């Protein structure tokens, strides 16, 4: 199945008022691909992944998901698909955030079944059975009745991953999933993400964990100042960068 285009982004722009954050980003992600986005703080990585699932609405450009146009030019004007279509697409590409973004007033189990029941219309008993299995997979079977503030950061992030998996998504978007974690908890989350990649899950991962990106990536995209400056396999990006901007970024993080 690997090789089919799942997501195609062309000349994507996003502004906040007068601030142009994405300045024409083009990017394709194939089914089964593990794509990393790296780059300096403020370069637009979060904005890009938030635009991909329409947590932010792009200002211009094309996003196609499984061949369906979510935004793009139509009859000479910028078109954004109706909310119903966006919601359906979004349910196929859930996001895991740096700050977990769990529902504080819901238990672990309730956090995981919310999407399947509310968005996919799953039957409650089926959603619970699936959630119990997924929470078992991430080592949280004993915590299903806990509330988020009773969990460690690493446990919260595993709930967030189980919540994403409960949607049986086509791709999972990760925005710096380990940046808010104590150092000793980072490895566990990276191992969980590696497990998803090894099962063939399509992943788009924003991270500063360069060793992790180097080992796991099919492709790495380097972003700076609202552009993708260079894309390539990890050995190119980390060992033989072609652009001066990427070379100096790699030198700065190795220092
Ligand atoms: N909702 C927003 N409103 C205004 N400016 C924003 C908003 N979100 C992001 N920005 C700005 O967009 C730029 C890129 O931010 P971001 O996408 O978060 O970068 P990165 O994730 O690469 O650090 C920053 O200058 C940031 O302040
Ligand atoms: Mg960010």
Coordinates of C-alpha atoms and ligand atoms in Angstrom, one line a residue:
X1 CA 0.0 0.0 0.0
X2 CA 3.0 2.3 0.6
X3 CA 3.5 4.8 -2.2
X4 CA 0.0 6.2 -2.8
X5 CA -0.3 9.9 -2.1
X6 CA -2.4 10.4 0.9
X7 CA -1.9 14.2 1.4
X8 CA -0.9 16.7 -1.2
X9 CA -0.2 20.3 -0.3
X10 CA 0.6 22.9 -2.9
X11 CA 1.7 26.5 -2.4
X12 CA 0.1 26.8 1.0
X13 CA -0.1 30.3 2.6
X14 CA -1.2 31.3 6.0
X15 CA -1.3 34.8 7.5
X16 CA -2.4 36.1 10.8
X17 CA -3.3 39.7 10.0
X18 CA -0.3 41.3 8.5
X19 CA 2.0 38.4 9.6
X20 CA 2.8 36.0 6.8
X21 CA 3.6 32.7 8.5
X22 CA 3.4 30.1 5.7
X23 CA 4.7 31.5 2.4
X24 CA 4.0 28.9 -0.2
X25 CA 4.6 25.4 1.3
X26 CA 4.4 22.4 -0.9
X27 CA 4.6 18.9 0.5
X28 CA 3.2 15.4 -0.2
X29 CA 2.8 12.5 2.2
X30 CA 2.4 9.0 0.9
X31 CA 0.5 6.3 2.7
X32 CA 2.7 4.6 5.2
X33 CA 5.3 7.4 5.2
X34 CA 6.9 8.7 8.3
X35 CA 7.6 12.4 7.6
X36 CA 9.4 14.7 10.0
X37 CA 9.2 18.5 10.1
X38 CA 12.2 20.2 11.7
X39 CA 13.3 23.8 11.8
X40 CA 13.9 26.7 14.1
X41 CA 11.3 28.0 16.5
X42 CA 8.8 30.3 14.9
X43 CA 9.4 28.9 11.4
X44 CA 5.8 27.9 11.0
X45 CA 5.9 24.1 11.8
X46 CA 2.9 24.2 14.2
X47 CA 1.0 26.5 11.8
X48 CA 1.6 24.0 9.0
X49 CA 0.3 20.9 10.9
X50 CA -2.6 22.9 12.2
X51 CA -3.5 24.0 8.7
X52 CA -3.3 20.4 7.5
X53 CA -6.2 19.4 9.7
X54 CA -7.9 22.8 9.6
X55 CA -7.5 23.8 13.2
X56 CA -6.3 26.9 11.3
X57 CA -7.8 27.9 7.9
X58 CA -5.2 28.5 5.3
X59 CA -5.2 31.8 3.5
X60 CA -4.3 30.4 0.0
X61 CA -3.1 27.2 -1.6
X62 CA -4.3 23.7 -2.1
X63 CA -4.7 20.8 0.4
X64 CA -5.9 17.5 -1.0
X65 CA -6.5 14.5 1.3
X66 CA -7.1 11.2 -0.4
X67 CA -7.8 13.0 -3.6
X68 CA -10.5 15.2 -2.0
X69 CA -9.9 19.0 -2.2
X70 CA -10.2 20.5 1.2
X71 CA -9.1 23.9 0.0
X72 CA -7.8 25.3 -3.3
X73 CA -8.7 27.5 -6.2
X74 CA -12.2 27.1 -7.7
X75 CA -13.7 29.3 -10.4
X76 CA -11.0 31.9 -9.8
X77 CA -11.6 32.2 -6.0
X78 CA -10.1 30.5 -2.9
X79 CA -12.4 27.7 -1.9
X80 CA -12.6 26.0 1.5
X81 CA -14.6 22.8 1.7
X82 CA -17.8 22.9 3.9
X83 CA -17.3 22.2 7.6
X84 CA -18.9 18.8 7.4
X85 CA -16.2 17.6 4.9
X86 CA -13.5 19.2 6.9
X87 CA -14.7 17.5 10.1
X88 CA -14.7 14.2 8.3
X89 CA -11.2 14.7 7.0
X90 CA -10.0 15.9 10.4
X91 CA -11.3 12.7 12.0
X92 CA -8.9 10.8 9.7
X93 CA -5.9 12.9 10.9
X94 CA -6.0 13.5 14.6
X95 CA -3.3 15.6 16.3
X96 CA -1.2 14.9 19.3
X97 CA -0.1 18.1 21.0
X98 CA 2.9 19.2 23.1
X99 CA 0.5 20.1 25.9
X100 CA -1.6 16.9 25.6
X101 CA -4.9 18.8 25.3
X102 CA -6.9 16.2 27.2
X103 CA -10.4 17.0 28.5
X104 CA -9.5 17.8 32.2
X105 CA -13.0 16.9 33.5
X106 CA -13.2 13.5 31.7
X107 CA -11.5 10.3 32.8
X108 CA -8.9 8.6 30.7
X109 CA -11.5 6.2 29.2
X110 CA -14.0 9.1 28.6
X111 CA -11.2 11.0 26.8
X112 CA -10.6 8.1 24.5
X113 CA -14.2 7.2 23.6
X114 CA -15.4 10.8 23.1
X115 CA -14.2 11.1 19.5
X116 CA -15.4 7.7 18.3
X117 CA -18.9 8.2 19.8
X118 CA -19.4 12.0 19.0
X119 CA -17.6 12.2 15.7
X120 CA -17.7 8.7 14.2
X121 CA -21.0 7.7 15.7
X122 CA -19.6 4.5 17.2
X123 CA -21.7 2.5 19.6
X124 CA -20.7 3.1 23.2
X125 CA -20.0 -0.5 24.1
X126 CA -17.8 -0.9 21.0
X127 CA -16.0 2.4 21.7
X128 CA -15.3 1.2 25.2
X129 CA -14.0 -2.2 24.1
X130 CA -11.7 -0.5 21.5
X131 CA -10.5 2.1 24.0
X132 CA -9.7 -0.6 26.6
X133 CA -7.6 -2.5 24.1
X134 CA -5.8 0.7 23.0
X135 CA -5.2 1.8 26.5
X136 CA -3.8 -1.6 27.3
X137 CA -1.5 -1.3 24.3
X138 CA 0.0 1.9 25.7
X139 CA 0.2 0.4 29.2
X140 CA -2.6 2.4 30.8
X141 CA -5.2 -0.3 31.5
X142 CA -5.0 0.4 35.3
X143 CA -5.6 4.1 34.8
X144 CA -8.8 4.1 32.8
X145 CA -10.8 5.8 35.6
X146 CA -8.2 8.4 36.5
X147 CA -8.5 12.0 35.5
X148 CA -5.7 13.7 33.5
X149 CA -4.3 15.7 36.5
X150 CA -3.7 12.4 38.3
X151 CA -1.3 11.2 35.6
X152 CA 2.3 12.0 34.7
X153 CA 3.1 13.9 31.6
X154 CA 4.2 10.7 29.8
X155 CA 0.9 8.9 30.8
X156 CA -1.1 11.9 29.6
X157 CA 0.7 11.8 26.3
X158 CA 0.0 8.1 26.0
X159 CA -3.7 8.8 26.6
X160 CA -3.5 11.4 23.8
X161 CA -2.0 8.8 21.5
X162 CA -4.7 6.2 22.4
X163 CA -7.3 8.9 21.8
X164 CA -5.8 9.5 18.3
X165 CA -5.7 5.8 17.6
X166 CA -9.3 5.3 18.6
X167 CA -10.3 7.3 15.5
X168 CA -8.6 4.6 13.4
X169 CA -7.0 7.4 11.5
X170 CA -5.2 7.5 8.1
X171 CA -2.4 9.7 9.5
X172 CA -1.5 11.0 13.0
X173 CA 0.0 14.5 13.3
X174 CA 2.4 15.0 16.2
X175 CA 3.4 18.6 17.2
X176 CA 6.4 18.3 19.5
X177 CA 4.9 15.4 21.5
X178 CA 7.8 15.1 23.9
X179 CA 8.7 18.8 24.4
X180 CA 6.7 19.2 27.6
X181 CA 7.9 15.9 29.2
X182 CA 10.5 15.4 31.9
X183 CA 13.6 13.9 30.2
X184 CA 13.2 10.5 31.7
X185 CA 9.7 10.2 30.2
X186 CA 10.7 11.1 26.6
X187 CA 12.1 7.7 25.6
X188 CA 8.8 5.9 26.5
X189 CA 6.8 8.2 24.2
X190 CA 9.4 8.0 21.4
X191 CA 9.2 4.1 21.7
X192 CA 5.4 4.3 21.5
X193 CA 5.6 6.5 18.3
X194 CA 8.2 4.1 16.9
X195 CA 5.8 1.2 17.5
X196 CA 3.2 3.0 15.4
X197 CA 5.6 3.6 12.6
X198 CA 6.7 0.0 12.6
X199 CA 3.0 -1.0 12.2
X200 CA 2.9 1.0 9.0
X201 CA 1.0 4.0 10.4
X202 CA 1.4 7.2 8.4
X203 CA 2.9 9.9 10.6
X204 CA 3.8 13.5 10.4
X205 CA 6.0 14.5 13.3
X206 CA 7.2 17.9 14.3
X207 CA 10.1 17.4 16.7
X208 CA 13.4 18.7 18.1
X209 CA 14.5 15.1 18.8
X210 CA 17.0 14.9 15.9
X211 CA 18.3 11.5 16.8
X212 CA 14.8 10.1 16.7
X213 CA 14.1 11.8 13.4
X214 CA 17.3 10.4 11.9
X215 CA 16.5 6.9 12.9
X216 CA 12.8 6.8 12.0
X217 CA 12.2 9.2 9.2
X218 CA 11.4 8.2 5.6
X219 CA 11.7 11.8 4.8
X220 CA 12.7 15.0 6.7
X221 CA 11.4 18.4 5.7
X222 CA 13.4 21.4 6.9
X223 CA 11.3 24.5 7.5
X224 CA 12.6 28.1 8.0
X225 CA 10.8 31.4 7.7
X226 CA 7.6 30.0 6.3
X227 CA 9.2 27.9 3.6
X228 CA 10.3 24.3 3.2
X229 CA 13.9 24.9 2.4
X230 CA 15.0 21.3 1.9
X231 CA 13.5 17.8 2.0
X232 CA 15.2 14.5 1.8
X233 CA 16.1 11.2 3.5
X234 CA 17.6 11.6 6.9
X235 CA 21.2 11.0 5.8
X236 CA 21.0 13.8 3.3
X237 CA 19.4 16.2 5.8
X238 CA 21.7 15.5 8.7
X239 CA 24.9 14.5 7.0
X240 CA 24.9 16.1 3.6
X241 CA 22.6 19.2 3.8
X242 CA 22.5 21.0 0.5
X243 CA 21.3 24.4 1.5
X244 CA 23.4 26.8 3.6
X245 CA 20.3 27.6 5.9
X246 CA 20.0 23.9 6.8
X247 CA 23.8 23.4 7.2
X248 CA 23.9 26.2 9.8
X249 CA 20.8 24.9 11.5
X250 CA 22.4 21.4 11.8
X251 CA 25.6 23.0 13.1
X252 CA 23.7 25.0 15.7
X253 CA 21.9 22.0 17.1
X254 CA 25.0 19.8 17.1
X255 CA 26.8 22.4 19.1
Ligands
LIG1 N1 -2.9 32.2 16.2 C1 -1.9 33.0 15.9 N2 -2.0 34.3 15.8 C2 -1.0 35.1 15.5 N3 0.3 34.7 15.2 C3 0.5 33.4 15.3 C4 -0.6 32.5 15.6 N4 0.0 31.2 15.6 C5 1.3 31.3 15.3 N5 1.6 32.6 15.1 C6 2.9 33.2 14.7 O1 3.3 32.4 13.6 C7 4.8 32.2 13.6 C8 5.1 30.8 13.5 O2 4.6 30.1 14.6 P1 4.6 28.5 14.7 O3 3.8 28.0 13.6 O4 4.0 28.2 16.1 O5 6.1 28.2 14.6 P2 6.9 26.9 15.1 O6 5.9 25.8 15.4 O7 7.8 26.5 14.0 O8 7.7 27.3 16.3 C9 5.2 32.9 14.9 O9 5.7 34.1 14.6 C10 4.0 32.9 15.7 O10 4.0 34.0 16.7
LIG2 MG1 5.5 24.8 17.2

